[in-house]
JSON list of C-alpha atoms in Angstrom, two decimals:
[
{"chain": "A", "resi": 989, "resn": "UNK", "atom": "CA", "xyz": [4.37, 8.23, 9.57]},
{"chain": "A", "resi": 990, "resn": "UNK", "atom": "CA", "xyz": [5.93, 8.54, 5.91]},
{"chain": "A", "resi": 991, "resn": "UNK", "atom": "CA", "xyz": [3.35, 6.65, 3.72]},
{"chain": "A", "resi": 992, "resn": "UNK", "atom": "CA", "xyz": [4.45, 6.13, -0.27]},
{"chain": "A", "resi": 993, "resn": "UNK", "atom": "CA", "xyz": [1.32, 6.16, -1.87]},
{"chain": "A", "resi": 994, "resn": "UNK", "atom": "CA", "xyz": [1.86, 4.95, -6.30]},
{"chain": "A", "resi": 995, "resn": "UNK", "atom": "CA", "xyz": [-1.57, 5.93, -7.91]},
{"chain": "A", "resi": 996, "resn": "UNK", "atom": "CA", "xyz": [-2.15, 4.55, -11.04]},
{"chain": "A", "resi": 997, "resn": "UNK", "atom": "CA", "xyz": [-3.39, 5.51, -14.62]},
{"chain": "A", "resi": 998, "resn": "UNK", "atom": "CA", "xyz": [-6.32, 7.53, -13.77]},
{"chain": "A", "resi": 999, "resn": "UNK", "atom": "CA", "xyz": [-7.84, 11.13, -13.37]},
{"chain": "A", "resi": 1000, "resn": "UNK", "atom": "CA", "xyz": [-5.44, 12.58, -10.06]},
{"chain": "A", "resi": 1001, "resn": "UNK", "atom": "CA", "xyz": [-9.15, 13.53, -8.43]},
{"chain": "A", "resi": 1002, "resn": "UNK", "atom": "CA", "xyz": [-9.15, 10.26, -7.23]},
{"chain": "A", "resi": 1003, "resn": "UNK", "atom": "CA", "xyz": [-5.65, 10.15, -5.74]},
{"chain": "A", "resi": 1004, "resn": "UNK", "atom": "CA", "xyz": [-6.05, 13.46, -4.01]},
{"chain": "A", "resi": 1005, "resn": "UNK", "atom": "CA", "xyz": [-9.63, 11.74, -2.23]},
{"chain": "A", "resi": 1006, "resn": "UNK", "atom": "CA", "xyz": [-7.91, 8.67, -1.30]},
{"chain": "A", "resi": 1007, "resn": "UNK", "atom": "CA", "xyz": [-5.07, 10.72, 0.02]},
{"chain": "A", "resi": 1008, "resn": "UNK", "atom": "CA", "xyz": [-7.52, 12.74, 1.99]},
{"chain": "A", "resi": 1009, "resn": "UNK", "atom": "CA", "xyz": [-8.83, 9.29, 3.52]},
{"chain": "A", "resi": 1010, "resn": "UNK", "atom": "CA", "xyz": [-5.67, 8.24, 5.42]},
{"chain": "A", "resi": 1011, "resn": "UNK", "atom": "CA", "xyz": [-5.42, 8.93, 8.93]},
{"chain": "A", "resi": 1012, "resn": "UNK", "atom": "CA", "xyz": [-3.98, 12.20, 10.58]},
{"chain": "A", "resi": 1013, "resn": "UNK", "atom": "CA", "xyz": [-0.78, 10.19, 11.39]},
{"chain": "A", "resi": 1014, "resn": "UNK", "atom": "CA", "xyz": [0.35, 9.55, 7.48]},
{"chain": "A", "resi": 1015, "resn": "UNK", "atom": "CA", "xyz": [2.31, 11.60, 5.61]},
{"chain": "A", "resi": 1016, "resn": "UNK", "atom": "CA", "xyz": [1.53, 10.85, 2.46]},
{"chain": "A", "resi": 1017, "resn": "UNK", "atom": "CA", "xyz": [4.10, 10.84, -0.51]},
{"chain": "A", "resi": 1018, "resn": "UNK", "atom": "CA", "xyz": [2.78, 10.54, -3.83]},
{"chain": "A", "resi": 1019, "resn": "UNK", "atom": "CA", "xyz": [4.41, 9.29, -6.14]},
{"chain": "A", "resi": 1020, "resn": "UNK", "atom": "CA", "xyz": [5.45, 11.51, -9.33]},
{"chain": "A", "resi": 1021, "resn": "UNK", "atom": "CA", "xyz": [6.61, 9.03, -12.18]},
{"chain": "A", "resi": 1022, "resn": "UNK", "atom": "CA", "xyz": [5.68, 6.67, -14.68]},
{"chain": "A", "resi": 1023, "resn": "UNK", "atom": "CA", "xyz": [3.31, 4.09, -12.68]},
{"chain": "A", "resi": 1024, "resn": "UNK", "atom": "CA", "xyz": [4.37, 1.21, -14.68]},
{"chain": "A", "resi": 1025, "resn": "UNK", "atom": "CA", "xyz": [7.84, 1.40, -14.54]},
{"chain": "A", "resi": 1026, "resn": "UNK", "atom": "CA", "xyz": [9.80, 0.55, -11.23]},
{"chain": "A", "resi": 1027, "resn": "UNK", "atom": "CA", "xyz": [13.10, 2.18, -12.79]},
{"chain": "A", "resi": 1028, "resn": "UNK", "atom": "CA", "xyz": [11.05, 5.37, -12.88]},
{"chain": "A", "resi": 1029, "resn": "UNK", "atom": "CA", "xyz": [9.45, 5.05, -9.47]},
{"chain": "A", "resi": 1030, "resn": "UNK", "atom": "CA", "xyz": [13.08, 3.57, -7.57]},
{"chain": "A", "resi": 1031, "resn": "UNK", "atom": "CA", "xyz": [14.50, 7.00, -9.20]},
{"chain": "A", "resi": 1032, "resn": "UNK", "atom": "CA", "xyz": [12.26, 8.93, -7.16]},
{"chain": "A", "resi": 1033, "resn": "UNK", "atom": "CA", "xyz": [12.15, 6.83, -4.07]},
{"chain": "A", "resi": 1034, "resn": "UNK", "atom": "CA", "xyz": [15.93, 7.62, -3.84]},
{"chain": "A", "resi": 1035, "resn": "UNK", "atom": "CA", "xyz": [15.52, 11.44, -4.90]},
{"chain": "A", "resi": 1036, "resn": "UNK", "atom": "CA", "xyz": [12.76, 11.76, -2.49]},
{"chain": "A", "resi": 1037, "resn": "UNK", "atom": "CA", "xyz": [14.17, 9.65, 0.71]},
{"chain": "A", "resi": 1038, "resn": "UNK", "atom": "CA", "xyz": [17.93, 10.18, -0.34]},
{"chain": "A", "resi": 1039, "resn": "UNK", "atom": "CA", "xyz": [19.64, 6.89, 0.50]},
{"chain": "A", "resi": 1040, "resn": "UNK", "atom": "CA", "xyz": [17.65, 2.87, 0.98]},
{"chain": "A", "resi": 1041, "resn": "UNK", "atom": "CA", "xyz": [20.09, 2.46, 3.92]},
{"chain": "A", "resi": 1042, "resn": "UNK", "atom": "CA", "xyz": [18.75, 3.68, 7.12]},
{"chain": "A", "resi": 1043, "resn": "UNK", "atom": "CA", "xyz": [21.16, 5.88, 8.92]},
{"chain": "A", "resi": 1044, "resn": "UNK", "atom": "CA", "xyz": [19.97, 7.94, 12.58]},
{"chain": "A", "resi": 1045, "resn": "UNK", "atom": "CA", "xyz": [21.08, 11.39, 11.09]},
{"chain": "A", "resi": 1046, "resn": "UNK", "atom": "CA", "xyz": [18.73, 10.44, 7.65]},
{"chain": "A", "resi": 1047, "resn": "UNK", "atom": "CA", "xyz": [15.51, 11.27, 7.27]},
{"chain": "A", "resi": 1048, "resn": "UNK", "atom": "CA", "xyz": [14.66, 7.65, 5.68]},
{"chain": "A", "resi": 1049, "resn": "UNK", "atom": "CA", "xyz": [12.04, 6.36, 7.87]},
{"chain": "A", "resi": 1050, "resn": "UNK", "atom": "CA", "xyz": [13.45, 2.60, 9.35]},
{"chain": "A", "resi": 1051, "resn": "UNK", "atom": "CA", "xyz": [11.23, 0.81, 7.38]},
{"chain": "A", "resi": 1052, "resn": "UNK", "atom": "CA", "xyz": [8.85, 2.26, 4.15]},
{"chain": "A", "resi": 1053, "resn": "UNK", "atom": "CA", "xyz": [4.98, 1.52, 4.53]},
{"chain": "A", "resi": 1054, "resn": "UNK", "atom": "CA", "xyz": [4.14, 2.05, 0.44]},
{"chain": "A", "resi": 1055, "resn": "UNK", "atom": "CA", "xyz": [0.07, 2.03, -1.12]},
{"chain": "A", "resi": 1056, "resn": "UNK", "atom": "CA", "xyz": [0.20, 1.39, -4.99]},
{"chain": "A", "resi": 1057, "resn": "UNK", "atom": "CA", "xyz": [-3.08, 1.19, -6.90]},
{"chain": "A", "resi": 1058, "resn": "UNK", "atom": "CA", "xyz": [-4.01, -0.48, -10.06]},
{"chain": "A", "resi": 1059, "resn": "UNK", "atom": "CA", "xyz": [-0.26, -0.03, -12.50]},
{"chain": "A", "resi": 1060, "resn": "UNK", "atom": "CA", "xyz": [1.11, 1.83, -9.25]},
{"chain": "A", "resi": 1061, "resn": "UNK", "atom": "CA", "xyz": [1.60, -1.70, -7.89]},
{"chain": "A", "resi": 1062, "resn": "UNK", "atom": "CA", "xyz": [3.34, -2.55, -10.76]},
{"chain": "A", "resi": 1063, "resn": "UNK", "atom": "CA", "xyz": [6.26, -0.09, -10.38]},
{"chain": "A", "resi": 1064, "resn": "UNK", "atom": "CA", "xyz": [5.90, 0.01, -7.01]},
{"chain": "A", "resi": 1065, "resn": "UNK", "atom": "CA", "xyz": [6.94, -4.27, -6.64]},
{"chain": "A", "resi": 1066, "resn": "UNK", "atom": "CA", "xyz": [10.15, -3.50, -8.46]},
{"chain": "A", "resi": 1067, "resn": "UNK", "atom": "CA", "xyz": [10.95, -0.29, -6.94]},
{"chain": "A", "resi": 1068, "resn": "UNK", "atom": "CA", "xyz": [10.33, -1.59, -3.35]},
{"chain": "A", "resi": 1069, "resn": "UNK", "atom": "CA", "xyz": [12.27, -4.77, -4.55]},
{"chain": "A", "resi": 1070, "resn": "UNK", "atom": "CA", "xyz": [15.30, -2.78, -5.38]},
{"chain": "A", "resi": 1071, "resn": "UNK", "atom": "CA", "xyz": [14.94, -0.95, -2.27]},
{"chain": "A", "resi": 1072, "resn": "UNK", "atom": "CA", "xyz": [14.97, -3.76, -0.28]},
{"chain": "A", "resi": 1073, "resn": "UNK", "atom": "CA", "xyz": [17.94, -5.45, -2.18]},
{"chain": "A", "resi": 1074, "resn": "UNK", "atom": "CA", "xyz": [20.12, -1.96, -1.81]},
{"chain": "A", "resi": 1075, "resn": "UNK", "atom": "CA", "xyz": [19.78, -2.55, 2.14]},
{"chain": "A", "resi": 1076, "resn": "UNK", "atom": "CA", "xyz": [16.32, -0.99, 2.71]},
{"chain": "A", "resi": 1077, "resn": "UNK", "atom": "CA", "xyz": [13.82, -1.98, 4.61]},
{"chain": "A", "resi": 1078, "resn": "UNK", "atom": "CA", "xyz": [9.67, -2.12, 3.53]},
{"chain": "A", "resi": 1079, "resn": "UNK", "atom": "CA", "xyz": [7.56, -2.14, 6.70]},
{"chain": "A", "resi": 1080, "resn": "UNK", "atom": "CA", "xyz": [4.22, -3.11, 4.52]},
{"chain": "A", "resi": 1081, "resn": "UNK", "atom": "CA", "xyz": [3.39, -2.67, 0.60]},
{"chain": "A", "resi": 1082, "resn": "UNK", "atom": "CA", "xyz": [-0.52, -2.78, 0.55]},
{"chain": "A", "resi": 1083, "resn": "UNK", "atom": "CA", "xyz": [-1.29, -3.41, -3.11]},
{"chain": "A", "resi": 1084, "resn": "UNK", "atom": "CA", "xyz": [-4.77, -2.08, -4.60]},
{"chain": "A", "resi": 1085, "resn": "UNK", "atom": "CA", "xyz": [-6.27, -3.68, -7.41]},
{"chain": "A", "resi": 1086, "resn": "UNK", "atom": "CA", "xyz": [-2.73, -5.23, -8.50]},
{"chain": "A", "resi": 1087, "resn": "UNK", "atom": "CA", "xyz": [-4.13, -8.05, -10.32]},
{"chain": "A", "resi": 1088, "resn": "UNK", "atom": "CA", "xyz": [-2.00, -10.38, -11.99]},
{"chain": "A", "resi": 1089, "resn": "UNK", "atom": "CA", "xyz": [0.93, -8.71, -10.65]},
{"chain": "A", "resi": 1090, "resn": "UNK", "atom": "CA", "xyz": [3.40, -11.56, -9.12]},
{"chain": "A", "resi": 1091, "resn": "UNK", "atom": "CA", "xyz": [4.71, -10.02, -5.47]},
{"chain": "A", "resi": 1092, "resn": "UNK", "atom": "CA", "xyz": [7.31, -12.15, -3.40]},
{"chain": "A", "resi": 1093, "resn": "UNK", "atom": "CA", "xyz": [9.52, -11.52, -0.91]},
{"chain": "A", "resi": 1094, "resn": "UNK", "atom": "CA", "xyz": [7.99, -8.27, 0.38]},
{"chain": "A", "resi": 1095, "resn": "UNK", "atom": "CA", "xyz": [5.29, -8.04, 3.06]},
{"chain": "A", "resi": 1096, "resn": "UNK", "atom": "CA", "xyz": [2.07, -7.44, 0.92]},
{"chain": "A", "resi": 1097, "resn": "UNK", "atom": "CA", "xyz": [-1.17, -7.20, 1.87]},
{"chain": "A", "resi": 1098, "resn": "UNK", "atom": "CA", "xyz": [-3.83, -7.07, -1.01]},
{"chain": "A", "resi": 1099, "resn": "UNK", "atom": "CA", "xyz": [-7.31, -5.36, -1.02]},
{"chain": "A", "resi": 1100, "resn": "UNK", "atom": "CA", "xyz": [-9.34, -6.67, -4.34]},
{"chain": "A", "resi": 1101, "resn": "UNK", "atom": "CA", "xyz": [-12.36, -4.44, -5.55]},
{"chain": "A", "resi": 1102, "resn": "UNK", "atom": "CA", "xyz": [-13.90, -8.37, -6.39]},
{"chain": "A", "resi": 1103, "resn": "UNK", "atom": "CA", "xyz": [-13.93, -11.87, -4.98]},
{"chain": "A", "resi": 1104, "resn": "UNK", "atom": "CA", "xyz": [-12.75, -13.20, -8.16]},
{"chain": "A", "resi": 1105, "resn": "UNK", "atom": "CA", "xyz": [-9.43, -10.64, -8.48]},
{"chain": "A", "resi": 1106, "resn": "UNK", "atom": "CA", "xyz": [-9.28, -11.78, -4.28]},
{"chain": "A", "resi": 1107, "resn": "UNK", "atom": "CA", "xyz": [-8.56, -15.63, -4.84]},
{"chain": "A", "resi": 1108, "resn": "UNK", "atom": "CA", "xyz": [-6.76, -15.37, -8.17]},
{"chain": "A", "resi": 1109, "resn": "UNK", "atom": "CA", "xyz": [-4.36, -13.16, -6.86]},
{"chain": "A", "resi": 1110, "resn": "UNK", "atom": "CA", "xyz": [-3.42, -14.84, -3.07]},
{"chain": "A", "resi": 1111, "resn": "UNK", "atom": "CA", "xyz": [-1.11, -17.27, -5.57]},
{"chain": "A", "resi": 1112, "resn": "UNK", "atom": "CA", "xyz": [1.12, -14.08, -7.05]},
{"chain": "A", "resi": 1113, "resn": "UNK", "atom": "CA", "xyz": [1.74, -13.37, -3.46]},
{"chain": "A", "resi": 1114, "resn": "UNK", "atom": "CA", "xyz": [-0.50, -12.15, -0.45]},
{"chain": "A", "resi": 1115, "resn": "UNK", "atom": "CA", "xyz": [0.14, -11.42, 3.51]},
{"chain": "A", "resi": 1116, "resn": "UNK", "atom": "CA", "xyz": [-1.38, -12.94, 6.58]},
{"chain": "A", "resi": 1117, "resn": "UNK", "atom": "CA", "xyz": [-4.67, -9.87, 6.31]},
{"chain": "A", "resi": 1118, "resn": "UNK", "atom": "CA", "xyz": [-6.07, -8.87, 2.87]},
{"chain": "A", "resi": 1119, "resn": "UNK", "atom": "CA", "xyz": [-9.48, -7.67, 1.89]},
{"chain": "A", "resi": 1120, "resn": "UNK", "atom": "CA", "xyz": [-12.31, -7.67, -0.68]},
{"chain": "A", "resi": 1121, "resn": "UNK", "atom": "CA", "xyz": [-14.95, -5.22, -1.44]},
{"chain": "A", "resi": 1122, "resn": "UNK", "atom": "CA", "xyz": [-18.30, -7.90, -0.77]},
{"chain": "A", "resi": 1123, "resn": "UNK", "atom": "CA", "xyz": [-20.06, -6.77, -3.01]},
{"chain": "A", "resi": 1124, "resn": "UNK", "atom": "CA", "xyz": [-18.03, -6.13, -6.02]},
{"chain": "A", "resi": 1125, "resn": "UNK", "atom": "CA", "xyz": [-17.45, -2.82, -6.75]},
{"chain": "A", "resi": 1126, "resn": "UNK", "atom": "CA", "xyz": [-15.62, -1.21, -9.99]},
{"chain": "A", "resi": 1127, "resn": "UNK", "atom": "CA", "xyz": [-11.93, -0.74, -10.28]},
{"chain": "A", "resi": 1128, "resn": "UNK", "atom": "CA", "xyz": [-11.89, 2.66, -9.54]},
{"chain": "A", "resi": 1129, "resn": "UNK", "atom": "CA", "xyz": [-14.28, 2.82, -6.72]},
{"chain": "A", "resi": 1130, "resn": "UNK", "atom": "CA", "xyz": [-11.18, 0.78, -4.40]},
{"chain": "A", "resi": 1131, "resn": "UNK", "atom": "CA", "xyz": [-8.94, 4.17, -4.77]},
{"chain": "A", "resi": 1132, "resn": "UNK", "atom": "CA", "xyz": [-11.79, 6.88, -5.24]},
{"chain": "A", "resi": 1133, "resn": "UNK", "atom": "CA", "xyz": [-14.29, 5.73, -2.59]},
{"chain": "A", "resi": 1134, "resn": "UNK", "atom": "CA", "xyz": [-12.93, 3.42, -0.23]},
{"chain": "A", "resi": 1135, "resn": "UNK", "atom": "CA", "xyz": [-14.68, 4.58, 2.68]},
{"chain": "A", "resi": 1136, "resn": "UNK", "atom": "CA", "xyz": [-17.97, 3.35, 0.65]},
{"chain": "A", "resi": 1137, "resn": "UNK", "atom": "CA", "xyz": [-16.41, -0.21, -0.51]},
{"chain": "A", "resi": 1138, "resn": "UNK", "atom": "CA", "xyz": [-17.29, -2.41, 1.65]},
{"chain": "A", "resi": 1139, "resn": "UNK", "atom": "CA", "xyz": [-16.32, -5.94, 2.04]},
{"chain": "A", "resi": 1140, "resn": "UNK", "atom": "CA", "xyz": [-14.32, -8.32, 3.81]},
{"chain": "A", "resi": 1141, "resn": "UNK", "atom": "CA", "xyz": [-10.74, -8.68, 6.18]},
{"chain": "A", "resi": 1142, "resn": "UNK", "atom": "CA", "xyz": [-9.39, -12.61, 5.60]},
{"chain": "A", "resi": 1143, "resn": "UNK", "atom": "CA", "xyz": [-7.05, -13.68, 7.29]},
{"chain": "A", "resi": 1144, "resn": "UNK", "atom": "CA", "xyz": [-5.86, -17.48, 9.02]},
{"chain": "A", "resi": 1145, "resn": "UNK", "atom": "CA", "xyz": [-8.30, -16.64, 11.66]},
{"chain": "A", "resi": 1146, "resn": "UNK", "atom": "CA", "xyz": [-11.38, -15.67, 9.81]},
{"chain": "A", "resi": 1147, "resn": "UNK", "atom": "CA", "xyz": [-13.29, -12.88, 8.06]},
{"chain": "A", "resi": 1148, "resn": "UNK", "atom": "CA", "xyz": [-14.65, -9.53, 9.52]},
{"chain": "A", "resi": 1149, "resn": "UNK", "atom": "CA", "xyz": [-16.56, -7.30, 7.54]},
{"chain": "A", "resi": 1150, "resn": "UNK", "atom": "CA", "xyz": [-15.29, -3.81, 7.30]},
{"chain": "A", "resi": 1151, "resn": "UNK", "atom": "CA", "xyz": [-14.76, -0.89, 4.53]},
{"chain": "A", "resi": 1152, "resn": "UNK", "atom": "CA", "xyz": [-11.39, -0.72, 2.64]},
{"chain": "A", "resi": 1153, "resn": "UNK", "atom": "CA", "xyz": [-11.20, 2.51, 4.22]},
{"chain": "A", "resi": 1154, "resn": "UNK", "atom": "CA", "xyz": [-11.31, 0.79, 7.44]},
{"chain": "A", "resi": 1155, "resn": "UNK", "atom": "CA", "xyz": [-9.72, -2.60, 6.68]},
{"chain": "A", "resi": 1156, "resn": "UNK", "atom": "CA", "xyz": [-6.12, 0.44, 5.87]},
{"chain": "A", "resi": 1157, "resn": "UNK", "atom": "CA", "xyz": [-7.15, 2.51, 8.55]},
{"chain": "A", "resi": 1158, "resn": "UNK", "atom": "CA", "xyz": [-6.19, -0.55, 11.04]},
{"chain": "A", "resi": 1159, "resn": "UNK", "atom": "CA", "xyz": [-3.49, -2.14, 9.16]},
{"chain": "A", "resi": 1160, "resn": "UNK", "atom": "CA", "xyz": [-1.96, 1.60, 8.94]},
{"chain": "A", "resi": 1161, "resn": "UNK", "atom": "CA", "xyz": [-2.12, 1.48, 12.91]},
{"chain": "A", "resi": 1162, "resn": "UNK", "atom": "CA", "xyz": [-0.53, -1.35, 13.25]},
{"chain": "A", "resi": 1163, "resn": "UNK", "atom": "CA", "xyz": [2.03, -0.06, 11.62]},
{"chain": "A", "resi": 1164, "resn": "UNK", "atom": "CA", "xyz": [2.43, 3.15, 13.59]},
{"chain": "A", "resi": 1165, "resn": "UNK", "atom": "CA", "xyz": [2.51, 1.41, 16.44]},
{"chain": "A", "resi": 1166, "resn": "UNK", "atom": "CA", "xyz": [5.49, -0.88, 15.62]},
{"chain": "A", "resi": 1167, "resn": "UNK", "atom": "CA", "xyz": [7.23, 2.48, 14.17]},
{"chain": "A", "resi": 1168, "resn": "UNK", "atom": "CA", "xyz": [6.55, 3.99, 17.32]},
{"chain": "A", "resi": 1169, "resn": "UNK", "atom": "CA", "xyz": [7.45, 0.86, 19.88]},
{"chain": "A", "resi": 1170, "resn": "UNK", "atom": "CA", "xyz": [10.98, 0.88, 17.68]},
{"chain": "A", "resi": 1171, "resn": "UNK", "atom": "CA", "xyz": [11.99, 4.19, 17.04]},
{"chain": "A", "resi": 1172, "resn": "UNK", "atom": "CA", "xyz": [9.72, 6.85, 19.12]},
{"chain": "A", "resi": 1173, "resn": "UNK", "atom": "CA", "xyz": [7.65, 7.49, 22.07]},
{"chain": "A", "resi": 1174, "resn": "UNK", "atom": "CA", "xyz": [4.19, 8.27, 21.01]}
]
């Protein structure tokens, strides 16, 4: 499963160990453009999946599944935005440490390295599942070491305690499941 990952200012060690934390069944694509600036990151969505429109002969998965971290959320809300209002379609956007950054109309679900950056972001925008490292970790520990965060899936029906690792792990399986129930047999 194609998996857009937008890291964010920070040394690419910790991209490449977050990277090598996703399941066997992504395909990670990392992002190579400004962070900050959707423009930027929209150019290479289209250079790297060709077209937002879904066609059978394209290799544009049906719907994109994208990770941003930290200032990748920021150009990865406007990117996927444009995406979606060019005819594409965005499976899941799981946003990282995107504090303060205002995300509507796409399906987001946001993992917060504190309690504090959990609650005071669920206004900007925030899905059905999210999750917050319990206890507070630093900023870069959610994208370096998220196997070792650990902390807490909320969602309408309650909390579960988890790692981030895991909390993506299973929200990444949900999605290959619906990718695979719609367009393959797996």
């Amino acid at each position: 499963m194609p998996v857009i990952v937008g890291p964010g200012f920070h040394d690419r060690a910790l991209t490449g160990r977050f990277v090598r934390s996703l399941p066997s069944f992504v395909r990670p694509y990392v992002v190579d453009a400004f962070p900050a600036n959707p423009l930027a990151v929209f150019r290479w969505l289209t250079q790297t999946f060709e077209s937002p429109q879904y066609t059978s002969e394209s290799a544009v998965p049906t719907a994109l599944v994208a990770i941003g971290f930290s200032a990748g959320v920021v150009g990865l809300t406007g990117a996927l935005t444009l995406w979606q209002q060019q005819g594409g379609q965005i499976a899941r956007f799981f946003a990282v440490d995107g504090w303060g950054v205002p995300i509507v109309g796409l399906p987001v679900c946001r993992l917060s390295h504190d309690y504090f950056t959990h609650w005071s972001s669920l206004p900007l925008g925030s899905g059905h599942m999210n999750f917050y490292a319990d206890p507070p970790v630093e900023h870069l520990e959610m994208w370096g070491s998220a196997g070792q965060v650990k902390g807490r899936c909320v969602s309408v029906s309650g909390e579960e305690f988890m790692t981030a690792a895991e909390f993506l792990r299973r929200q990444l399986k949900l999605e290959w499941n619906k990718l695979c129930k719609d367009r393959y047999c797996c």
